[in-house]
């Protein structure tokens, strides 16, 4: 097996979005910081409600998927069809915007805490205009496995291989074949796992630091995204305090990306159409 190395470190940057929600953006902080098909990764987390209380009021999306994973606190969600949901701690919402969704997302704290991630994954051209849809994945239905050496891995997408057997996550069969693991390691714990060689992959460390690679491992610091080189496996070692990170991998689309805020299409003409559709109230129409 060829172990992937740490090819590029993208430190997250403090920014704000929505109605002044403070967050940290790594993937997607510039157009050069994307990793096909991943468009953006935001970590939001604070104990100060003023940092997010106004949330993300009604806004549109077209052409990609948003994956929201709450670690602490919860997120109230409401869309143009009248769907309402409350994403609790540990829950995941896998939303396919497709041709259009208009929704609001309002983070809420629980016992003074609110923390989570939102990931944007691009859709291939042939799926950008498909009907919008959701997968709400309650925490209780996300499989988790103890990891040798004192760790734990949650499997949101893809399949985890353990000494006891394979553990498939709830998200399977998408055209980008995503892998989404949430990994917790004890001090000096080791996570070694196969990754499909055709997938692009990155790691985002949200507690502690890790070392990535087998031969001459490189440090990936706290709150940074680490883009991995080609290869068919990854080896990640937690620093002395232990670490928590998410590992993402997916098949690249190799298609042109045209983005205007919450619209991600292949051409400028398609973006202009999205803006016209939104202004005319036709964004979400079948
Ligand atoms: Fe949104």
PDB file of C-alpha atoms and ligand atoms in Angstrom:
ATOM      1  CA  UNK A   1       0.000   0.000   0.000  1.00  0.00           C
ATOM      2  CA  UNK A   2       1.200   3.489  -0.853  1.00  0.00           C
ATOM      3  CA  UNK A   3       0.619   5.799   2.085  1.00  0.00           C
ATOM      4  CA  UNK A   4      -0.627   9.237   1.194  1.00  0.00           C
ATOM      5  CA  UNK A   5       1.498  12.157   2.376  1.00  0.00           C
ATOM      6  CA  UNK A   6       0.484  15.598   3.586  1.00  0.00           C
ATOM      7  CA  UNK A   7       0.690  17.632   0.404  1.00  0.00           C
ATOM      8  CA  UNK A   8      -0.715  20.978   1.464  1.00  0.00           C
ATOM      9  CA  UNK A   9      -1.817  22.594   4.742  1.00  0.00           C
ATOM     10  CA  UNK A  10      -4.704  25.067   4.594  1.00  0.00           C
ATOM     11  CA  UNK A  11      -4.986  26.823   7.988  1.00  0.00           C
ATOM     12  CA  UNK A  12      -8.587  27.820   8.664  1.00  0.00           C
ATOM     13  CA  UNK A  13      -9.357  31.538   8.609  1.00  0.00           C
ATOM     14  CA  UNK A  14     -11.799  33.322  10.877  1.00  0.00           C
ATOM     15  CA  UNK A  15     -14.629  34.767   8.823  1.00  0.00           C
ATOM     16  CA  UNK A  16     -18.348  35.363   9.076  1.00  0.00           C
ATOM     17  CA  UNK A  17     -21.290  34.364   6.929  1.00  0.00           C
ATOM     18  CA  UNK A  18     -25.077  34.445   7.050  1.00  0.00           C
ATOM     19  CA  UNK A  19     -26.266  37.202   9.420  1.00  0.00           C
ATOM     20  CA  UNK A  20     -22.863  37.547  11.096  1.00  0.00           C
ATOM     21  CA  UNK A  21     -22.186  33.966  12.163  1.00  0.00           C
ATOM     22  CA  UNK A  22     -18.523  33.656  13.168  1.00  0.00           C
ATOM     23  CA  UNK A  23     -16.866  30.595  11.714  1.00  0.00           C
ATOM     24  CA  UNK A  24     -13.544  29.174  10.517  1.00  0.00           C
ATOM     25  CA  UNK A  25     -13.179  28.377   6.805  1.00  0.00           C
ATOM     26  CA  UNK A  26     -10.432  26.109   5.464  1.00  0.00           C
ATOM     27  CA  UNK A  27     -11.362  24.404   2.177  1.00  0.00           C
ATOM     28  CA  UNK A  28     -12.996  27.072  -0.016  1.00  0.00           C
ATOM     29  CA  UNK A  29     -11.467  30.142   1.657  1.00  0.00           C
ATOM     30  CA  UNK A  30     -10.378  31.027  -1.918  1.00  0.00           C
ATOM     31  CA  UNK A  31     -11.015  29.432  -5.299  1.00  0.00           C
ATOM     32  CA  UNK A  32      -7.452  28.002  -5.119  1.00  0.00           C
ATOM     33  CA  UNK A  33      -8.273  26.304  -1.819  1.00  0.00           C
ATOM     34  CA  UNK A  34     -10.910  23.911  -3.167  1.00  0.00           C
ATOM     35  CA  UNK A  35     -10.300  20.184  -3.483  1.00  0.00           C
ATOM     36  CA  UNK A  36     -12.519  18.726  -6.232  1.00  0.00           C
ATOM     37  CA  UNK A  37     -15.346  17.833  -5.489  1.00  0.00           C
ATOM     38  CA  UNK A  38     -15.100  19.588  -2.072  1.00  0.00           C
ATOM     39  CA  UNK A  39     -16.026  23.251  -2.383  1.00  0.00           C
ATOM     40  CA  UNK A  40     -15.953  24.422   1.227  1.00  0.00           C
ATOM     41  CA  UNK A  41     -15.532  23.354   4.849  1.00  0.00           C
ATOM     42  CA  UNK A  42     -16.653  25.612   7.683  1.00  0.00           C
ATOM     43  CA  UNK A  43     -16.166  24.876  11.373  1.00  0.00           C
ATOM     44  CA  UNK A  44     -18.448  26.850  13.611  1.00  0.00           C
ATOM     45  CA  UNK A  45     -18.077  26.767  17.351  1.00  0.00           C
ATOM     46  CA  UNK A  46     -18.235  29.224  20.153  1.00  0.00           C
ATOM     47  CA  UNK A  47     -19.629  29.577  23.630  1.00  0.00           C
ATOM     48  CA  UNK A  48     -20.765  33.142  22.928  1.00  0.00           C
ATOM     49  CA  UNK A  49     -24.324  33.186  21.498  1.00  0.00           C
ATOM     50  CA  UNK A  50     -23.707  36.669  20.033  1.00  0.00           C
ATOM     51  CA  UNK A  51     -21.372  34.976  17.541  1.00  0.00           C
ATOM     52  CA  UNK A  52     -24.201  33.104  15.824  1.00  0.00           C
ATOM     53  CA  UNK A  53     -27.590  34.060  17.244  1.00  0.00           C
ATOM     54  CA  UNK A  54     -28.823  35.695  14.011  1.00  0.00           C
ATOM     55  CA  UNK A  55     -27.974  32.469  12.155  1.00  0.00           C
ATOM     56  CA  UNK A  56     -28.358  31.980   8.428  1.00  0.00           C
ATOM     57  CA  UNK A  57     -31.745  33.506   7.505  1.00  0.00           C
ATOM     58  CA  UNK A  58     -33.538  32.484   4.300  1.00  0.00           C
ATOM     59  CA  UNK A  59     -31.013  31.882   1.492  1.00  0.00           C
ATOM     60  CA  UNK A  60     -30.855  29.803  -1.702  1.00  0.00           C
ATOM     61  CA  UNK A  61     -28.591  27.008  -2.975  1.00  0.00           C
ATOM     62  CA  UNK A  62     -28.284  25.390  -6.399  1.00  0.00           C
ATOM     63  CA  UNK A  63     -25.961  22.811  -7.925  1.00  0.00           C
ATOM     64  CA  UNK A  64     -24.286  20.999  -5.013  1.00  0.00           C
ATOM     65  CA  UNK A  65     -24.766  19.260  -1.638  1.00  0.00           C
ATOM     66  CA  UNK A  66     -24.422  20.635   1.880  1.00  0.00           C
ATOM     67  CA  UNK A  67     -23.535  18.310   4.750  1.00  0.00           C
ATOM     68  CA  UNK A  68     -24.124  19.687   8.235  1.00  0.00           C
ATOM     69  CA  UNK A  69     -22.731  17.782  11.216  1.00  0.00           C
ATOM     70  CA  UNK A  70     -23.484  19.061  14.710  1.00  0.00           C
ATOM     71  CA  UNK A  71     -21.002  18.120  17.438  1.00  0.00           C
ATOM     72  CA  UNK A  72     -22.595  20.207  20.211  1.00  0.00           C
ATOM     73  CA  UNK A  73     -25.745  22.252  20.359  1.00  0.00           C
ATOM     74  CA  UNK A  74     -28.391  22.004  17.664  1.00  0.00           C
ATOM     75  CA  UNK A  75     -29.554  23.618  14.424  1.00  0.00           C
ATOM     76  CA  UNK A  76     -33.112  24.614  13.543  1.00  0.00           C
ATOM     77  CA  UNK A  77     -33.805  24.223   9.849  1.00  0.00           C
ATOM     78  CA  UNK A  78     -36.748  25.333   7.704  1.00  0.00           C
ATOM     79  CA  UNK A  79     -37.159  25.345   3.907  1.00  0.00           C
ATOM     80  CA  UNK A  80     -39.419  26.802   1.198  1.00  0.00           C
ATOM     81  CA  UNK A  81     -41.538  23.632   1.158  1.00  0.00           C
ATOM     82  CA  UNK A  82     -42.365  24.039   4.835  1.00  0.00           C
ATOM     83  CA  UNK A  83     -40.067  21.228   5.957  1.00  0.00           C
ATOM     84  CA  UNK A  84     -38.824  21.907   9.478  1.00  0.00           C
ATOM     85  CA  UNK A  85     -36.181  20.058  11.375  1.00  0.00           C
ATOM     86  CA  UNK A  86     -34.030  20.294  14.456  1.00  0.00           C
ATOM     87  CA  UNK A  87     -30.587  18.829  13.950  1.00  0.00           C
ATOM     88  CA  UNK A  88     -29.449  17.630  17.371  1.00  0.00           C
ATOM     89  CA  UNK A  89     -25.970  17.046  18.761  1.00  0.00           C
ATOM     90  CA  UNK A  90     -24.312  14.252  16.747  1.00  0.00           C
ATOM     91  CA  UNK A  91     -26.886  14.393  13.919  1.00  0.00           C
ATOM     92  CA  UNK A  92     -26.046  14.884  10.259  1.00  0.00           C
ATOM     93  CA  UNK A  93     -28.156  16.495   7.558  1.00  0.00           C
ATOM     94  CA  UNK A  94     -27.112  15.555   4.015  1.00  0.00           C
ATOM     95  CA  UNK A  95     -28.923  18.014   1.761  1.00  0.00           C
ATOM     96  CA  UNK A  96     -28.893  17.813  -2.016  1.00  0.00           C
ATOM     97  CA  UNK A  97     -29.733  21.311  -3.219  1.00  0.00           C
ATOM     98  CA  UNK A  98     -30.032  20.114  -6.823  1.00  0.00           C
ATOM     99  CA  UNK A  99     -31.930  22.675  -8.886  1.00  0.00           C
ATOM    100  CA  UNK A 100     -32.834  24.690  -5.846  1.00  0.00           C
ATOM    101  CA  UNK A 101     -33.588  24.975  -2.182  1.00  0.00           C
ATOM    102  CA  UNK A 102     -34.374  28.099  -0.156  1.00  0.00           C
ATOM    103  CA  UNK A 103     -33.882  27.589   3.550  1.00  0.00           C
ATOM    104  CA  UNK A 104     -32.846  29.037   6.878  1.00  0.00           C
ATOM    105  CA  UNK A 105     -30.378  27.491   9.321  1.00  0.00           C
ATOM    106  CA  UNK A 106     -30.358  28.712  12.918  1.00  0.00           C
ATOM    107  CA  UNK A 107     -27.649  27.342  15.245  1.00  0.00           C
ATOM    108  CA  UNK A 108     -28.643  26.996  18.919  1.00  0.00           C
ATOM    109  CA  UNK A 109     -26.561  26.208  21.955  1.00  0.00           C
ATOM    110  CA  UNK A 110     -27.132  23.339  24.375  1.00  0.00           C
ATOM    111  CA  UNK A 111     -25.759  23.835  27.895  1.00  0.00           C
ATOM    112  CA  UNK A 112     -23.757  26.786  26.634  1.00  0.00           C
ATOM    113  CA  UNK A 113     -22.132  24.978  23.731  1.00  0.00           C
ATOM    114  CA  UNK A 114     -22.540  25.045  19.958  1.00  0.00           C
ATOM    115  CA  UNK A 115     -20.088  23.421  17.564  1.00  0.00           C
ATOM    116  CA  UNK A 116     -20.265  21.741  14.179  1.00  0.00           C
ATOM    117  CA  UNK A 117     -19.247  21.601  10.535  1.00  0.00           C
ATOM    118  CA  UNK A 118     -20.765  22.437   7.208  1.00  0.00           C
ATOM    119  CA  UNK A 119     -19.218  20.831   4.141  1.00  0.00           C
ATOM    120  CA  UNK A 120     -20.142  21.637   0.522  1.00  0.00           C
ATOM    121  CA  UNK A 121     -19.698  18.851  -2.030  1.00  0.00           C
ATOM    122  CA  UNK A 122     -20.108  19.582  -5.719  1.00  0.00           C
ATOM    123  CA  UNK A 123     -22.533  17.658  -7.936  1.00  0.00           C
ATOM    124  CA  UNK A 124     -21.687  16.449 -11.451  1.00  0.00           C
ATOM    125  CA  UNK A 125     -23.212  18.497 -14.300  1.00  0.00           C
ATOM    126  CA  UNK A 126     -25.830  15.824 -14.992  1.00  0.00           C
ATOM    127  CA  UNK A 127     -27.134  16.049 -11.391  1.00  0.00           C
ATOM    128  CA  UNK A 128     -27.049  19.783 -10.755  1.00  0.00           C
ATOM    129  CA  UNK A 129     -30.690  20.301 -11.759  1.00  0.00           C
ATOM    130  CA  UNK A 130     -32.166  17.255 -10.058  1.00  0.00           C
ATOM    131  CA  UNK A 131     -34.916  17.787  -7.471  1.00  0.00           C
ATOM    132  CA  UNK A 132     -33.787  18.896  -4.002  1.00  0.00           C
ATOM    133  CA  UNK A 133     -33.708  16.261  -1.300  1.00  0.00           C
ATOM    134  CA  UNK A 134     -32.609  15.556   2.254  1.00  0.00           C
ATOM    135  CA  UNK A 135     -31.182  12.757   4.246  1.00  0.00           C
ATOM    136  CA  UNK A 136     -31.582  13.453   7.964  1.00  0.00           C
ATOM    137  CA  UNK A 137     -29.287  11.077   9.817  1.00  0.00           C
ATOM    138  CA  UNK A 138     -29.903  10.933  13.577  1.00  0.00           C
ATOM    139  CA  UNK A 139     -26.838  10.382  15.769  1.00  0.00           C
ATOM    140  CA  UNK A 140     -28.206   7.022  16.947  1.00  0.00           C
ATOM    141  CA  UNK A 141     -28.105   5.664  13.384  1.00  0.00           C
ATOM    142  CA  UNK A 142     -24.486   6.682  12.707  1.00  0.00           C
ATOM    143  CA  UNK A 143     -22.345   3.600  13.377  1.00  0.00           C
ATOM    144  CA  UNK A 144     -19.274   3.989  15.571  1.00  0.00           C
ATOM    145  CA  UNK A 145     -16.451   1.600  16.353  1.00  0.00           C
ATOM    146  CA  UNK A 146     -13.827   1.533  19.061  1.00  0.00           C
ATOM    147  CA  UNK A 147     -10.416   1.896  17.459  1.00  0.00           C
ATOM    148  CA  UNK A 148      -7.419  -0.126  18.663  1.00  0.00           C
ATOM    149  CA  UNK A 149      -5.194   1.925  20.977  1.00  0.00           C
ATOM    150  CA  UNK A 150      -7.967   3.919  22.583  1.00  0.00           C
ATOM    151  CA  UNK A 151      -9.945   5.722  19.942  1.00  0.00           C
ATOM    152  CA  UNK A 152     -13.352   5.841  18.337  1.00  0.00           C
ATOM    153  CA  UNK A 153     -14.477   6.303  14.737  1.00  0.00           C
ATOM    154  CA  UNK A 154     -17.933   7.399  13.538  1.00  0.00           C
ATOM    155  CA  UNK A 155     -18.857   6.426  10.005  1.00  0.00           C
ATOM    156  CA  UNK A 156     -21.031   9.035   8.295  1.00  0.00           C
ATOM    157  CA  UNK A 157     -20.245   8.037   4.700  1.00  0.00           C
ATOM    158  CA  UNK A 158     -18.217   5.272   3.099  1.00  0.00           C
ATOM    159  CA  UNK A 159     -17.203   2.048   4.817  1.00  0.00           C
ATOM    160  CA  UNK A 160     -14.835   1.618   7.760  1.00  0.00           C
ATOM    161  CA  UNK A 161     -12.667  -1.504   7.810  1.00  0.00           C
ATOM    162  CA  UNK A 162     -11.991  -2.826  11.309  1.00  0.00           C
ATOM    163  CA  UNK A 163     -10.342  -6.020  12.548  1.00  0.00           C
ATOM    164  CA  UNK A 164     -13.894  -7.263  13.301  1.00  0.00           C
ATOM    165  CA  UNK A 165     -15.203  -6.507   9.835  1.00  0.00           C
ATOM    166  CA  UNK A 166     -16.576  -3.776   7.586  1.00  0.00           C
ATOM    167  CA  UNK A 167     -18.869  -1.058   8.964  1.00  0.00           C
ATOM    168  CA  UNK A 168     -20.845   0.734   6.250  1.00  0.00           C
ATOM    169  CA  UNK A 169     -22.020   4.276   6.975  1.00  0.00           C
ATOM    170  CA  UNK A 170     -25.539   5.523   6.215  1.00  0.00           C
ATOM    171  CA  UNK A 171     -24.483   7.434   3.078  1.00  0.00           C
ATOM    172  CA  UNK A 172     -23.699   5.079   0.189  1.00  0.00           C
ATOM    173  CA  UNK A 173     -24.108   5.076  -3.565  1.00  0.00           C
ATOM    174  CA  UNK A 174     -23.639   8.763  -4.415  1.00  0.00           C
ATOM    175  CA  UNK A 175     -21.813   9.511  -7.660  1.00  0.00           C
ATOM    176  CA  UNK A 176     -18.838  11.082  -5.827  1.00  0.00           C
ATOM    177  CA  UNK A 177     -18.659   7.998  -3.521  1.00  0.00           C
ATOM    178  CA  UNK A 178     -17.846  10.133  -0.461  1.00  0.00           C
ATOM    179  CA  UNK A 179     -16.004   8.935   2.649  1.00  0.00           C
ATOM    180  CA  UNK A 180     -16.710  10.907   5.846  1.00  0.00           C
ATOM    181  CA  UNK A 181     -15.215   9.605   9.100  1.00  0.00           C
ATOM    182  CA  UNK A 182     -15.092  11.420  12.447  1.00  0.00           C
ATOM    183  CA  UNK A 183     -12.068  10.059  14.318  1.00  0.00           C
ATOM    184  CA  UNK A 184     -11.060  10.455  17.947  1.00  0.00           C
ATOM    185  CA  UNK A 185      -7.623   9.171  18.980  1.00  0.00           C
ATOM    186  CA  UNK A 186      -6.000   8.866  22.396  1.00  0.00           C
ATOM    187  CA  UNK A 187      -2.510  10.305  22.926  1.00  0.00           C
ATOM    188  CA  UNK A 188      -0.142   8.830  20.304  1.00  0.00           C
ATOM    189  CA  UNK A 189      -3.026   6.795  18.854  1.00  0.00           C
ATOM    190  CA  UNK A 190      -2.696   5.645  15.254  1.00  0.00           C
ATOM    191  CA  UNK A 191      -5.388   5.647  12.565  1.00  0.00           C
ATOM    192  CA  UNK A 192      -4.337   3.679   9.520  1.00  0.00           C
ATOM    193  CA  UNK A 193      -6.902   2.978   6.822  1.00  0.00           C
ATOM    194  CA  UNK A 194      -7.233   2.284   3.105  1.00  0.00           C
ATOM    195  CA  UNK A 195      -8.556   5.065   0.853  1.00  0.00           C
ATOM    196  CA  UNK A 196      -9.689   4.495  -2.742  1.00  0.00           C
ATOM    197  CA  UNK A 197      -6.757   5.598  -4.942  1.00  0.00           C
ATOM    198  CA  UNK A 198      -8.907   7.653  -7.336  1.00  0.00           C
ATOM    199  CA  UNK A 199     -10.350   9.747  -4.462  1.00  0.00           C
ATOM    200  CA  UNK A 200      -9.175  13.203  -3.472  1.00  0.00           C
ATOM    201  CA  UNK A 201      -8.840  13.349   0.313  1.00  0.00           C
ATOM    202  CA  UNK A 202      -8.240  15.750   3.174  1.00  0.00           C
ATOM    203  CA  UNK A 203      -8.129  15.743   6.966  1.00  0.00           C
ATOM    204  CA  UNK A 204      -9.375  18.558   9.229  1.00  0.00           C
ATOM    205  CA  UNK A 205      -8.106  18.545  12.816  1.00  0.00           C
ATOM    206  CA  UNK A 206     -10.487  20.112  15.322  1.00  0.00           C
ATOM    207  CA  UNK A 207      -8.868  19.043  18.597  1.00  0.00           C
ATOM    208  CA  UNK A 208      -5.133  18.581  19.158  1.00  0.00           C
ATOM    209  CA  UNK A 209      -2.574  18.078  16.404  1.00  0.00           C
ATOM    210  CA  UNK A 210      -1.756  15.079  14.213  1.00  0.00           C
ATOM    211  CA  UNK A 211       1.096  13.778  12.092  1.00  0.00           C
ATOM    212  CA  UNK A 212       0.227  12.568   8.598  1.00  0.00           C
ATOM    213  CA  UNK A 213       2.206  10.085   6.496  1.00  0.00           C
ATOM    214  CA  UNK A 214       4.320   7.003   7.081  1.00  0.00           C
ATOM    215  CA  UNK A 215       7.914   7.633   5.929  1.00  0.00           C
ATOM    216  CA  UNK A 216       8.547  11.210   7.036  1.00  0.00           C
ATOM    217  CA  UNK A 217       5.313  12.309   8.671  1.00  0.00           C
ATOM    218  CA  UNK A 218       4.362  15.991   8.672  1.00  0.00           C
ATOM    219  CA  UNK A 219       2.495  17.874  11.373  1.00  0.00           C
ATOM    220  CA  UNK A 220      -1.042  19.003  10.623  1.00  0.00           C
ATOM    221  CA  UNK A 221      -1.884  21.597  13.265  1.00  0.00           C
ATOM    222  CA  UNK A 222      -5.152  22.260  15.073  1.00  0.00           C
ATOM    223  CA  UNK A 223      -7.881  23.826  12.950  1.00  0.00           C
ATOM    224  CA  UNK A 224      -6.156  23.165   9.639  1.00  0.00           C
ATOM    225  CA  UNK A 225      -7.174  21.178   6.582  1.00  0.00           C
ATOM    226  CA  UNK A 226      -4.475  18.865   5.252  1.00  0.00           C
ATOM    227  CA  UNK A 227      -4.767  17.889   1.598  1.00  0.00           C
ATOM    228  CA  UNK A 228      -3.394  14.375   0.990  1.00  0.00           C
ATOM    229  CA  UNK A 229      -1.270  13.230  -1.942  1.00  0.00           C
ATOM    230  CA  UNK A 230      -2.191  10.294  -4.174  1.00  0.00           C
ATOM    231  CA  UNK A 231      -1.981   6.816  -2.659  1.00  0.00           C
ATOM    232  CA  UNK A 232      -4.207   4.040  -1.443  1.00  0.00           C
ATOM    233  CA  UNK A 233      -3.972   4.397   2.340  1.00  0.00           C
ATOM    234  CA  UNK A 234      -3.483   6.993   5.042  1.00  0.00           C
ATOM    235  CA  UNK A 235      -1.660   6.923   8.387  1.00  0.00           C
ATOM    236  CA  UNK A 236      -2.472   9.556  10.978  1.00  0.00           C
ATOM    237  CA  UNK A 237      -0.921   9.710  14.463  1.00  0.00           C
ATOM    238  CA  UNK A 238      -2.315  11.848  17.282  1.00  0.00           C
ATOM    239  CA  UNK A 239       0.004  14.123  19.221  1.00  0.00           C
ATOM    240  CA  UNK A 240       0.636  13.614  22.948  1.00  0.00           C
ATOM    241  CA  UNK A 241      -2.688  15.135  23.993  1.00  0.00           C
ATOM    242  CA  UNK A 242      -4.806  13.007  21.671  1.00  0.00           C
ATOM    243  CA  UNK A 243      -6.713  14.431  18.729  1.00  0.00           C
ATOM    244  CA  UNK A 244     -10.058  14.617  16.958  1.00  0.00           C
ATOM    245  CA  UNK A 245     -10.306  15.048  13.205  1.00  0.00           C
ATOM    246  CA  UNK A 246     -12.602  14.429  10.274  1.00  0.00           C
ATOM    247  CA  UNK A 247     -11.349  12.541   7.223  1.00  0.00           C
ATOM    248  CA  UNK A 248     -13.050  13.297   3.894  1.00  0.00           C
ATOM    249  CA  UNK A 249     -12.492  11.671   0.526  1.00  0.00           C
ATOM    250  CA  UNK A 250     -14.450  11.621  -2.745  1.00  0.00           C
ATOM    251  CA  UNK A 251     -14.096  11.085  -6.469  1.00  0.00           C
ATOM    252  CA  UNK A 252     -13.144  14.287  -8.311  1.00  0.00           C
ATOM    253  CA  UNK A 253     -15.575  15.499 -10.981  1.00  0.00           C
ATOM    254  CA  UNK A 254     -12.953  17.116 -13.263  1.00  0.00           C
ATOM    255  CA  UNK A 255     -15.531  19.591 -14.553  1.00  0.00           C
ATOM    256  CA  UNK A 256     -15.370  23.398 -14.726  1.00  0.00           C
ATOM    257  CA  UNK A 257     -16.628  25.128 -11.564  1.00  0.00           C
ATOM    258  CA  UNK A 258     -18.510  28.415 -11.828  1.00  0.00           C
ATOM    259  CA  UNK A 259     -19.551  29.787  -8.429  1.00  0.00           C
ATOM    260  CA  UNK A 260     -21.539  32.830  -7.427  1.00  0.00           C
ATOM    261  CA  UNK A 261     -22.107  32.672  -3.665  1.00  0.00           C
ATOM    262  CA  UNK A 262     -24.590  29.848  -3.008  1.00  0.00           C
ATOM    263  CA  UNK A 263     -24.908  28.837  -6.686  1.00  0.00           C
ATOM    264  CA  UNK A 264     -22.318  26.406  -8.065  1.00  0.00           C
ATOM    265  CA  UNK A 265     -22.653  25.505 -11.736  1.00  0.00           C
ATOM    266  CA  UNK A 266     -20.347  24.708 -14.666  1.00  0.00           C
ATOM    267  CA  UNK A 267     -20.657  27.916 -16.718  1.00  0.00           C
ATOM    268  CA  UNK A 268     -21.293  31.631 -16.216  1.00  0.00           C
ATOM    269  CA  UNK A 269     -24.462  31.349 -18.326  1.00  0.00           C
ATOM    270  CA  UNK A 270     -25.817  28.747 -15.881  1.00  0.00           C
ATOM    271  CA  UNK A 271     -25.018  31.070 -12.956  1.00  0.00           C
ATOM    272  CA  UNK A 272     -26.859  33.926 -14.657  1.00  0.00           C
ATOM    273  CA  UNK A 273     -29.814  31.579 -15.185  1.00  0.00           C
ATOM    274  CA  UNK A 274     -29.726  30.651 -11.464  1.00  0.00           C
ATOM    275  CA  UNK A 275     -29.817  34.321 -10.443  1.00  0.00           C
ATOM    276  CA  UNK A 276     -32.691  35.006 -12.883  1.00  0.00           C
ATOM    277  CA  UNK A 277     -34.586  31.958 -11.624  1.00  0.00           C
ATOM    278  CA  UNK A 278     -34.112  33.061  -8.009  1.00  0.00           C
ATOM    279  CA  UNK A 279     -35.220  36.623  -8.701  1.00  0.00           C
ATOM    280  CA  UNK A 280     -38.274  35.367 -10.586  1.00  0.00           C
ATOM    281  CA  UNK A 281     -39.206  32.913  -7.825  1.00  0.00           C
ATOM    282  CA  UNK A 282     -38.434  29.931 -10.094  1.00  0.00           C
ATOM    283  CA  UNK A 283     -35.259  28.617  -8.441  1.00  0.00           C
ATOM    284  CA  UNK A 284     -36.945  25.633  -6.855  1.00  0.00           C
ATOM    285  CA  UNK A 285     -39.736  25.043  -9.381  1.00  0.00           C
ATOM    286  CA  UNK A 286     -39.817  21.637 -11.050  1.00  0.00           C
TER     287      UNK A 286
HETATM  288 FE1  LIG B   1     -27.690  26.856   3.549  1.00  0.00          FE
END
